[in-house]
Amino acid sequence: MTSPHTAARQMNRCAAAHTPFLFAFDFELENAIFMENPLEQQDILFRTPLGGNSTVKRKDIDTRLTAHPMSLEAYQQRFDTISHGLHRGDSFLANLTVQTPIACNASMLDIFETSRAPYCLLVPEHFVCFSPEIFVRIEGNTISTYPMKGTIDAALPNARETILNDPKETAEHVTVVDLLRNDLGLNANEVEVARFRYIDQIDTPQRSILQVSSEIKGTLSNDWQAKLGDIILSMLPAGSVSGAPKTATIHLIHKAEQGQKRGFYTGVFGYYDGERLDSGVLIRYIEKVQGKFYFRSGGGITVNSNCLSEYNETIEKIYLPAT
């Protein structure tokens, strides 16, 4: 572990020298992970669309998972804290998350090795992540981000039309897109929304989920590699898992989540291969704390949100990846 600012300086140095590296930042920006030439080690395992030090292994694992969610009443207290802040005008959108005790027969290594998610990270004895969400990609001088906001059970009648025409989901997505567009604009020119609210299907052993995303692009200066760490750090925490306006919303989240730190959950990690960068948001996340396992999940809250619906969505996101 290192500090985020130390990691950012190391990223600047290595990217300028075209040296590959792995990085991760936690949500609170208190801790970071940095490794040069990460393909040559096995202490931390990772996979991204750009590369990794482990391949998907085709083996059968027990994907059954038993979750013990907090009560609706306990969730309501957290939801109400967010709701009051929204109505006061402290925030337009806030991402509320919970930590759920789970029991499963699969090990964290099993989960990592068999997941087909595009962004997988295993820090042994700490956490495993199998995330579908891109944070930023950089190729050439083009930086792209893909905020993911809005999910629905694919088995529901007219699921695609329902999620795309839902006013609450639309407003939430527009807010995140605007926030991420501004975040890209801190370092890039010619920022544009290239695709707005497209749908991907995510298959799990329990169900299939439709996930709504957008694509935002911008153009970096020719010397972006020498300041790559600073670029990434300036965009954190990720807007899709915090909210808007970001600083005030983070204070509201901390209050609603009762001071429980997220750690690397909803942070970001990525791989630089010497020329290009690909990174993901650390969601779909199982952590080990004092010998017990917990699944972290959450969702965006707006003034139009319904507590029961948000509670159920938080539970629906607790699953093991399809093998």
Tab-separated table of N, CA and C in Angstrom, residues 70-210:
chain	number	residue	atom	x	y	z
A	70	MET	N	-29.373	-6.163	5.663
A	70	MET	CA	-29.913	-5.375	6.762
A	70	MET	C	-31.420	-5.248	6.585
A	71	SER	N	-32.110	-4.964	7.648
A	71	SER	CA	-33.565	-4.828	7.581
A	71	SER	C	-33.944	-3.603	6.756
A	72	LEU	N	-35.175	-3.626	6.254
A	72	LEU	CA	-35.676	-2.459	5.532
A	72	LEU	C	-35.682	-1.236	6.439
A	73	GLU	N	-35.981	-1.441	7.715
A	73	GLU	CA	-36.018	-0.323	8.666
A	73	GLU	C	-34.637	0.316	8.816
A	74	ALA	N	-33.597	-0.516	8.894
A	74	ALA	CA	-32.234	0.014	9.009
A	74	ALA	C	-31.829	0.752	7.738
A	75	TYR	N	-32.216	0.182	6.585
A	75	TYR	CA	-31.914	0.850	5.322
A	75	TYR	C	-32.665	2.173	5.218
A	76	GLN	N	-33.911	2.177	5.725
A	76	GLN	CA	-34.738	3.392	5.670
A	76	GLN	C	-34.046	4.556	6.376
A	77	GLN	N	-33.375	4.283	7.499
A	77	GLN	CA	-32.670	5.348	8.217
A	77	GLN	C	-31.602	5.984	7.324
A	78	ARG	N	-30.859	5.159	6.617
A	78	ARG	CA	-29.809	5.670	5.730
A	78	ARG	C	-30.425	6.413	4.541
A	79	PHE	N	-31.473	5.802	3.998
A	79	PHE	CA	-32.167	6.425	2.870
A	79	PHE	C	-32.714	7.797	3.253
A	80	ASP	N	-33.306	7.889	4.451
A	80	ASP	CA	-33.887	9.160	4.893
A	80	ASP	C	-32.822	10.245	5.048
A	81	THR	N	-31.638	9.859	5.509
A	81	THR	CA	-30.543	10.833	5.625
A	81	THR	C	-30.198	11.415	4.258
A	82	ILE	N	-30.104	10.533	3.256
A	82	ILE	CA	-29.837	10.996	1.896
A	82	ILE	C	-30.993	11.853	1.390
A	83	SER	N	-32.215	11.381	1.607
A	83	SER	CA	-33.398	12.092	1.117
A	83	SER	C	-33.490	13.505	1.688
A	84	HIS	N	-33.218	13.641	2.984
A	84	HIS	CA	-33.255	14.966	3.608
A	84	HIS	C	-32.204	15.887	2.989
A	85	GLY	N	-31.013	15.334	2.722
A	85	GLY	CA	-29.966	16.128	2.090
A	85	GLY	C	-30.337	16.557	0.680
A	86	LEU	N	-31.005	15.673	-0.045
A	86	LEU	CA	-31.447	16.007	-1.394
A	86	LEU	C	-32.482	17.127	-1.373
A	87	HIS	N	-33.424	17.031	-0.449
A	87	HIS	CA	-34.476	18.046	-0.373
A	87	HIS	C	-33.946	19.386	0.154
A	88	ARG	N	-32.852	19.354	0.923
A	88	ARG	CA	-32.216	20.602	1.358
A	88	ARG	C	-31.424	21.258	0.227
A	89	GLY	N	-31.153	20.488	-0.810
A	89	GLY	CA	-30.355	21.007	-1.912
A	89	GLY	C	-28.875	20.738	-1.774
A	90	ASP	N	-28.497	19.890	-0.794
A	90	ASP	CA	-27.079	19.553	-0.629
A	90	ASP	C	-26.557	18.756	-1.819
A	91	SER	N	-27.448	17.986	-2.458
A	91	SER	CA	-27.056	17.077	-3.528
A	91	SER	C	-28.219	16.916	-4.504
A	92	PHE	N	-27.889	16.560	-5.737
A	92	PHE	CA	-28.908	16.218	-6.734
A	92	PHE	C	-29.005	14.707	-6.890
A	93	LEU	N	-27.901	14.035	-6.615
A	93	LEU	CA	-27.803	12.585	-6.766
A	93	LEU	C	-26.744	12.072	-5.807
A	94	ALA	N	-27.087	11.055	-5.020
A	94	ALA	CA	-26.133	10.481	-4.063
A	94	ALA	C	-26.172	8.964	-4.158
A	95	ASN	N	-25.001	8.351	-4.166
A	95	ASN	CA	-24.892	6.903	-4.251
A	95	ASN	C	-24.808	6.323	-2.841
A	96	LEU	N	-25.837	5.598	-2.438
A	96	LEU	CA	-25.908	5.010	-1.097
A	96	LEU	C	-25.541	3.538	-1.171
A	97	THR	N	-24.594	3.100	-0.335
A	97	THR	CA	-24.143	1.712	-0.369
A	97	THR	C	-24.264	1.061	1.005
A	98	VAL	N	-24.291	-0.282	0.985
A	98	VAL	CA	-24.390	-1.049	2.224
A	98	VAL	C	-23.416	-2.222	2.170
A	99	GLN	N	-23.119	-2.746	3.346
A	99	GLN	CA	-22.250	-3.919	3.497
A	99	GLN	C	-23.115	-5.069	3.998
A	100	THR	N	-23.185	-6.166	3.223
A	100	THR	CA	-24.074	-7.278	3.538
A	100	THR	C	-23.279	-8.539	3.863
A	101	PRO	N	-23.468	-9.137	5.047
A	101	PRO	CA	-22.815	-10.412	5.346
A	101	PRO	C	-23.295	-11.494	4.375
A	102	ILE	N	-22.382	-12.327	3.901
A	102	ILE	CA	-22.739	-13.405	2.982
A	102	ILE	C	-22.055	-14.699	3.407
A	103	ALA	N	-22.596	-15.804	2.904
A	103	ALA	CA	-21.972	-17.113	3.052
A	103	ALA	C	-21.979	-17.778	1.682
A	104	CYS	N	-20.841	-18.303	1.264
A	104	CYS	CA	-20.773	-19.032	-0.002
A	104	CYS	C	-19.639	-20.042	0.086
A	105	ASN	N	-19.726	-21.086	-0.739
A	105	ASN	CA	-18.708	-22.134	-0.724
A	105	ASN	C	-17.513	-21.793	-1.609
A	106	ALA	N	-17.715	-20.928	-2.581
A	106	ALA	CA	-16.620	-20.551	-3.476
A	106	ALA	C	-15.632	-19.633	-2.757
A	107	SER	N	-14.347	-19.853	-3.006
A	107	SER	CA	-13.321	-18.981	-2.435
A	107	SER	C	-13.187	-17.715	-3.281
A	108	MET	N	-12.498	-16.713	-2.743
A	108	MET	CA	-12.259	-15.504	-3.527
A	108	MET	C	-11.446	-15.827	-4.782
A	109	LEU	N	-10.504	-16.781	-4.672
A	109	LEU	CA	-9.727	-17.177	-5.844
A	109	LEU	C	-10.619	-17.852	-6.876
A	110	ASP	N	-11.538	-18.723	-6.429
A	110	ASP	CA	-12.489	-19.357	-7.349
A	110	ASP	C	-13.297	-18.301	-8.100
A	111	ILE	N	-13.797	-17.328	-7.352
A	111	ILE	CA	-14.625	-16.278	-7.948
A	111	ILE	C	-13.827	-15.497	-8.982
A	112	PHE	N	-12.600	-15.141	-8.631
A	112	PHE	CA	-11.750	-14.399	-9.565
A	112	PHE	C	-11.456	-15.216	-10.816
A	113	GLU	N	-11.062	-16.476	-10.627
A	113	GLU	CA	-10.597	-17.285	-11.754
A	113	GLU	C	-11.703	-17.607	-12.752
A	114	THR	N	-12.949	-17.660	-12.296
A	114	THR	CA	-14.036	-18.075	-13.181
A	114	THR	C	-14.888	-16.921	-13.695
A	115	SER	N	-14.696	-15.721	-13.169
A	115	SER	CA	-15.517	-14.588	-13.599
A	115	SER	C	-15.146	-14.151	-15.015
A	116	ARG	N	-16.175	-13.844	-15.795
A	116	ARG	CA	-15.959	-13.320	-17.145
A	116	ARG	C	-16.144	-11.803	-17.189
A	117	ALA	N	-16.265	-11.164	-16.029
A	117	ALA	CA	-16.403	-9.705	-15.994
A	117	ALA	C	-15.150	-9.059	-16.590
A	118	PRO	N	-15.287	-7.910	-17.241
A	118	PRO	CA	-14.113	-7.300	-17.895
A	118	PRO	C	-13.050	-6.779	-16.939
A	119	TYR	N	-13.449	-6.415	-15.716
A	119	TYR	CA	-12.487	-5.844	-14.760
A	119	TYR	C	-12.501	-6.678	-13.481
A	120	CYS	N	-11.462	-7.468	-13.301
A	120	CYS	CA	-11.366	-8.354	-12.138
A	120	CYS	C	-10.071	-8.068	-11.387
A	121	LEU	N	-10.179	-8.000	-10.069
A	121	LEU	CA	-9.011	-7.728	-9.225
A	121	LEU	C	-9.127	-8.564	-7.963
A	122	LEU	N	-8.053	-9.263	-7.624
A	122	LEU	CA	-7.997	-10.061	-6.401
A	122	LEU	C	-6.791	-9.637	-5.577
A	123	VAL	N	-7.064	-9.100	-4.400
A	123	VAL	CA	-6.028	-8.830	-3.406
A	123	VAL	C	-6.240	-9.865	-2.312
A	124	PRO	N	-5.444	-10.949	-2.303
A	124	PRO	CA	-5.705	-12.078	-1.408
A	124	PRO	C	-5.879	-11.666	0.046
A	125	GLU	N	-6.870	-12.305	0.679
A	125	GLU	CA	-7.215	-12.074	2.085
A	125	GLU	C	-7.806	-10.690	2.333
A	126	HIS	N	-8.047	-9.930	1.271
A	126	HIS	CA	-8.651	-8.600	1.428
A	126	HIS	C	-9.947	-8.468	0.632
A	127	PHE	N	-9.876	-8.587	-0.700
A	127	PHE	CA	-11.103	-8.452	-1.480
A	127	PHE	C	-10.937	-9.046	-2.871
A	128	VAL	N	-12.096	-9.341	-3.487
A	128	VAL	CA	-12.157	-9.709	-4.896
A	128	VAL	C	-13.235	-8.852	-5.542
A	129	CYS	N	-12.959	-8.414	-6.762
A	129	CYS	CA	-13.896	-7.560	-7.490
A	129	CYS	C	-14.093	-8.132	-8.888
A	130	PHE	N	-15.342	-8.163	-9.353
A	130	PHE	CA	-15.656	-8.618	-10.715
A	130	PHE	C	-16.604	-7.591	-11.342
A	131	SER	N	-16.023	-6.511	-11.800
A	131	SER	CA	-16.795	-5.326	-12.175
A	131	SER	C	-17.102	-5.265	-13.671
A	132	PRO	N	-18.337	-4.869	-14.004
A	132	PRO	CA	-18.674	-4.619	-15.407
A	132	PRO	C	-18.423	-3.180	-15.839
A	133	GLU	N	-18.062	-2.288	-14.895
A	133	GLU	CA	-18.079	-0.854	-15.190
A	133	GLU	C	-16.705	-0.295	-15.537
A	134	ILE	N	-16.607	0.287	-16.717
A	134	ILE	CA	-15.405	1.005	-17.142
A	134	ILE	C	-15.306	2.312	-16.361
A	135	PHE	N	-14.078	2.680	-15.979
A	135	PHE	CA	-13.851	4.028	-15.449
A	135	PHE	C	-13.384	4.926	-16.589
A	136	VAL	N	-12.106	4.884	-16.941
A	136	VAL	CA	-11.645	5.620	-18.123
A	136	VAL	C	-10.730	4.735	-18.961
A	137	ARG	N	-10.735	5.013	-20.259
A	137	ARG	CA	-9.797	4.416	-21.194
A	137	ARG	C	-9.063	5.546	-21.908
A	138	ILE	N	-7.778	5.331	-22.151
A	138	ILE	CA	-6.997	6.305	-22.916
A	138	ILE	C	-6.247	5.554	-24.006
A	139	GLU	N	-6.449	5.983	-25.242
A	139	GLU	CA	-5.725	5.426	-26.384
A	139	GLU	C	-5.430	6.565	-27.347
A	140	GLY	N	-4.171	6.648	-27.792
A	140	GLY	CA	-3.781	7.831	-28.538
A	140	GLY	C	-3.905	9.028	-27.606
A	141	ASN	N	-4.582	10.049	-28.051
A	141	ASN	CA	-4.851	11.205	-27.189
A	141	ASN	C	-6.317	11.265	-26.770
A	142	THR	N	-7.050	10.184	-27.000
A	142	THR	CA	-8.478	10.159	-26.689
A	142	THR	C	-8.720	9.522	-25.327
A	143	ILE	N	-9.399	10.244	-24.453
A	143	ILE	CA	-9.814	9.712	-23.157
A	143	ILE	C	-11.325	9.512	-23.194
A	144	SER	N	-11.775	8.360	-22.728
A	144	SER	CA	-13.197	8.027	-22.735
A	144	SER	C	-13.613	7.540	-21.363
A	145	THR	N	-14.836	7.860	-20.972
A	145	THR	CA	-15.406	7.329	-19.740
A	145	THR	C	-16.812	6.839	-20.033
A	146	TYR	N	-17.271	5.869	-19.254
A	146	TYR	CA	-18.516	5.170	-19.559
A	146	TYR	C	-19.360	5.015	-18.293
A	147	PRO	N	-19.953	6.094	-17.795
A	147	PRO	CA	-20.745	5.972	-16.566
A	147	PRO	C	-21.879	4.973	-16.722
A	148	MET	N	-22.012	4.110	-15.723
A	148	MET	CA	-23.018	3.056	-15.701
A	148	MET	C	-24.023	3.407	-14.615
A	149	LYS	N	-25.251	3.663	-14.997
A	149	LYS	CA	-26.250	4.077	-14.017
A	149	LYS	C	-27.633	3.653	-14.499
A	150	GLY	N	-28.231	2.710	-13.770
A	150	GLY	CA	-29.557	2.200	-14.096
A	150	GLY	C	-29.518	0.715	-14.390
A	151	THR	N	-30.224	-0.086	-13.579
A	151	THR	CA	-30.294	-1.528	-13.794
A	151	THR	C	-31.739	-1.988	-13.689
A	152	ILE	N	-32.035	-3.113	-14.378
A	152	ILE	CA	-33.360	-3.718	-14.289
A	152	ILE	C	-33.230	-5.202	-14.591
A	153	ASP	N	-34.081	-6.008	-13.992
A	153	ASP	CA	-34.125	-7.445	-14.252
A	153	ASP	C	-34.545	-7.654	-15.706
A	154	ALA	N	-33.716	-8.345	-16.473
A	154	ALA	CA	-33.992	-8.537	-17.898
A	154	ALA	C	-35.225	-9.391	-18.146
A	155	ALA	N	-35.651	-10.172	-17.138
A	155	ALA	CA	-36.806	-11.052	-17.309
A	155	ALA	C	-38.138	-10.321	-17.182
A	156	LEU	N	-38.126	-9.102	-16.688
A	156	LEU	CA	-39.373	-8.352	-16.545
A	156	LEU	C	-39.956	-8.020	-17.918
A	157	PRO	N	-41.283	-7.988	-18.036
A	157	PRO	CA	-41.897	-7.642	-19.322
A	157	PRO	C	-41.459	-6.245	-19.780
A	158	ASN	N	-41.080	-6.138	-21.047
A	158	ASN	CA	-40.678	-4.855	-21.635
A	158	ASN	C	-39.589	-4.161	-20.805
A	159	ALA	N	-38.632	-4.948	-20.324
A	159	ALA	CA	-37.613	-4.409	-19.416
A	159	ALA	C	-36.828	-3.270	-20.060
A	160	ARG	N	-36.434	-3.445	-21.310
A	160	ARG	CA	-35.633	-2.421	-21.988
A	160	ARG	C	-36.393	-1.096	-22.084
A	161	GLU	N	-37.649	-1.173	-22.512
A	161	GLU	CA	-38.456	0.045	-22.644
A	161	GLU	C	-38.733	0.664	-21.278
A	162	THR	N	-38.946	-0.180	-20.279
A	162	THR	CA	-39.249	0.315	-18.937
A	162	THR	C	-38.100	1.133	-18.372
A	163	ILE	N	-36.880	0.606	-18.461
A	163	ILE	CA	-35.735	1.307	-17.872
A	163	ILE	C	-35.407	2.577	-18.661
A	164	LEU	N	-35.547	2.531	-19.984
A	164	LEU	CA	-35.209	3.702	-20.790
A	164	LEU	C	-36.241	4.818	-20.662
A	165	ASN	N	-37.483	4.464	-20.300
A	165	ASN	CA	-38.547	5.466	-20.195
A	165	ASN	C	-38.861	5.860	-18.759
A	166	ASP	N	-38.101	5.341	-17.796
A	166	ASP	CA	-38.334	5.663	-16.389
A	166	ASP	C	-37.796	7.070	-16.097
A	167	PRO	N	-38.659	8.013	-15.671
A	167	PRO	CA	-38.191	9.395	-15.439
A	167	PRO	C	-37.106	9.493	-14.376
A	168	LYS	N	-37.245	8.709	-13.294
A	168	LYS	CA	-36.243	8.752	-12.225
A	168	LYS	C	-34.897	8.261	-12.737
A	169	GLU	N	-34.895	7.134	-13.464
A	169	GLU	CA	-33.645	6.584	-13.987
A	169	GLU	C	-33.017	7.536	-15.009
A	170	THR	N	-33.857	8.155	-15.823
A	170	THR	CA	-33.345	9.095	-16.820
A	170	THR	C	-32.684	10.297	-16.158
A	171	ALA	N	-33.358	10.867	-15.156
A	171	ALA	CA	-32.805	12.033	-14.457
A	171	ALA	C	-31.491	11.691	-13.774
A	172	GLU	N	-31.432	10.518	-13.155
A	172	GLU	CA	-30.213	10.075	-12.474
A	172	GLU	C	-29.071	9.931	-13.468
A	173	HIS	N	-29.375	9.332	-14.612
A	173	HIS	CA	-28.335	9.103	-15.616
A	173	HIS	C	-27.833	10.425	-16.197
A	174	VAL	N	-28.757	11.347	-16.471
A	174	VAL	CA	-28.365	12.653	-17.007
A	174	VAL	C	-27.429	13.371	-16.037
A	175	THR	N	-27.722	13.282	-14.738
A	175	THR	CA	-26.889	13.938	-13.729
A	175	THR	C	-25.474	13.373	-13.731
A	176	VAL	N	-25.358	12.046	-13.801
A	176	VAL	CA	-24.038	11.415	-13.801
A	176	VAL	C	-23.273	11.749	-15.080
A	177	VAL	N	-23.947	11.722	-16.207
A	177	VAL	CA	-23.287	12.064	-17.472
A	177	VAL	C	-22.750	13.493	-17.426
A	178	ASP	N	-23.540	14.414	-16.892
A	178	ASP	CA	-23.093	15.805	-16.795
A	178	ASP	C	-21.881	15.931	-15.875
A	179	LEU	N	-21.904	15.199	-14.750
A	179	LEU	CA	-20.780	15.225	-13.814
A	179	LEU	C	-19.517	14.678	-14.465
A	180	LEU	N	-19.630	13.539	-15.146
A	180	LEU	CA	-18.453	12.933	-15.771
A	180	LEU	C	-17.956	13.755	-16.954
A	181	ARG	N	-18.862	14.413	-17.641
A	181	ARG	CA	-18.452	15.308	-18.727
A	181	ARG	C	-17.591	16.446	-18.169
A	182	ASN	N	-18.008	16.970	-17.031
A	182	ASN	CA	-17.217	18.026	-16.389
A	182	ASN	C	-15.884	17.490	-15.880
A	183	ASP	N	-15.884	16.253	-15.332
A	183	ASP	CA	-14.635	15.656	-14.855
A	183	ASP	C	-13.634	15.486	-16.000
A	184	LEU	N	-14.112	15.005	-17.150
A	184	LEU	CA	-13.213	14.875	-18.303
A	184	LEU	C	-12.690	16.236	-18.735
A	185	GLY	N	-13.552	17.247	-18.643
A	185	GLY	CA	-13.174	18.588	-19.066
A	185	GLY	C	-12.086	19.224	-18.227
A	186	LEU	N	-11.787	18.645	-17.056
A	186	LEU	CA	-10.684	19.153	-16.243
A	186	LEU	C	-9.346	18.984	-16.951
A	187	ASN	N	-9.257	17.960	-17.810
A	187	ASN	CA	-7.980	17.642	-18.447
A	187	ASN	C	-8.056	17.525	-19.964
A	188	ALA	N	-9.269	17.490	-20.514
A	188	ALA	CA	-9.431	17.235	-21.943
A	188	ALA	C	-10.189	18.364	-22.630
A	189	ASN	N	-9.958	18.479	-23.926
A	189	ASN	CA	-10.713	19.402	-24.771
A	189	ASN	C	-11.672	18.610	-25.658
A	190	GLU	N	-12.575	19.314	-26.320
A	190	GLU	CA	-13.512	18.706	-27.274
A	190	GLU	C	-14.291	17.560	-26.632
A	191	VAL	N	-14.767	17.782	-25.408
A	191	VAL	CA	-15.514	16.743	-24.696
A	191	VAL	C	-16.915	16.627	-25.285
A	192	GLU	N	-17.345	15.390	-25.562
A	192	GLU	CA	-18.668	15.162	-26.135
A	192	GLU	C	-19.250	13.851	-25.625
A	193	VAL	N	-20.583	13.763	-25.634
A	193	VAL	CA	-21.279	12.519	-25.306
A	193	VAL	C	-21.442	11.746	-26.611
A	194	ALA	N	-20.649	10.699	-26.785
A	194	ALA	CA	-20.648	9.942	-28.037
A	194	ALA	C	-21.826	8.978	-28.125
A	195	ARG	N	-22.207	8.378	-27.000
A	195	ARG	CA	-23.386	7.497	-26.941
A	195	ARG	C	-24.117	7.783	-25.642
A	196	PHE	N	-25.442	7.891	-25.714
A	196	PHE	CA	-26.235	8.229	-24.538
A	196	PHE	C	-27.221	7.115	-24.227
A	197	ARG	N	-27.090	6.538	-23.041
A	197	ARG	CA	-28.008	5.528	-22.505
A	197	ARG	C	-28.148	4.315	-23.434
A	198	TYR	N	-27.038	3.633	-23.653
A	198	TYR	CA	-27.089	2.348	-24.352
A	198	TYR	C	-27.154	1.232	-23.317
A	199	ILE	N	-27.574	0.050	-23.744
A	199	ILE	CA	-27.852	-1.044	-22.809
A	199	ILE	C	-26.940	-2.235	-23.067
A	200	ASP	N	-26.383	-2.780	-21.988
A	200	ASP	CA	-25.667	-4.053	-22.004
A	200	ASP	C	-26.425	-5.046	-21.139
A	201	GLN	N	-26.333	-6.325	-21.487
A	201	GLN	CA	-26.925	-7.375	-20.658
A	201	GLN	C	-25.831	-8.091	-19.890
A	202	ILE	N	-26.028	-8.218	-18.583
A	202	ILE	CA	-25.082	-8.909	-17.711
A	202	ILE	C	-25.754	-10.175	-17.210
A	203	ASP	N	-25.160	-11.336	-17.502
A	203	ASP	CA	-25.739	-12.618	-17.104
A	203	ASP	C	-25.088	-13.115	-15.824
A	204	THR	N	-25.908	-13.565	-14.885
A	204	THR	CA	-25.440	-14.132	-13.625
A	204	THR	C	-26.102	-15.490	-13.446
A	205	PRO	N	-25.611	-16.324	-12.520
A	205	PRO	CA	-26.269	-17.615	-12.299
A	205	PRO	C	-27.723	-17.473	-11.857
A	206	GLN	N	-28.054	-16.366	-11.206
A	206	GLN	CA	-29.405	-16.186	-10.681
A	206	GLN	C	-30.342	-15.535	-11.693
A	207	ARG	N	-29.835	-14.575	-12.466
A	207	ARG	CA	-30.697	-13.807	-13.371
A	207	ARG	C	-29.833	-13.053	-14.380
A	208	SER	N	-30.508	-12.471	-15.367
A	208	SER	CA	-29.843	-11.556	-16.288
A	208	SER	C	-30.302	-10.140	-15.974
A	209	ILE	N	-29.370	-9.190	-16.062
A	209	ILE	CA	-29.638	-7.802	-15.706
A	209	ILE	C	-29.329	-6.920	-16.911
A	210	LEU	N	-30.202	-5.952	-17.174
A	210	LEU	CA	-29.908	-4.926	-18.168
A	210	LEU	C	-29.279	-3.732	-17.465
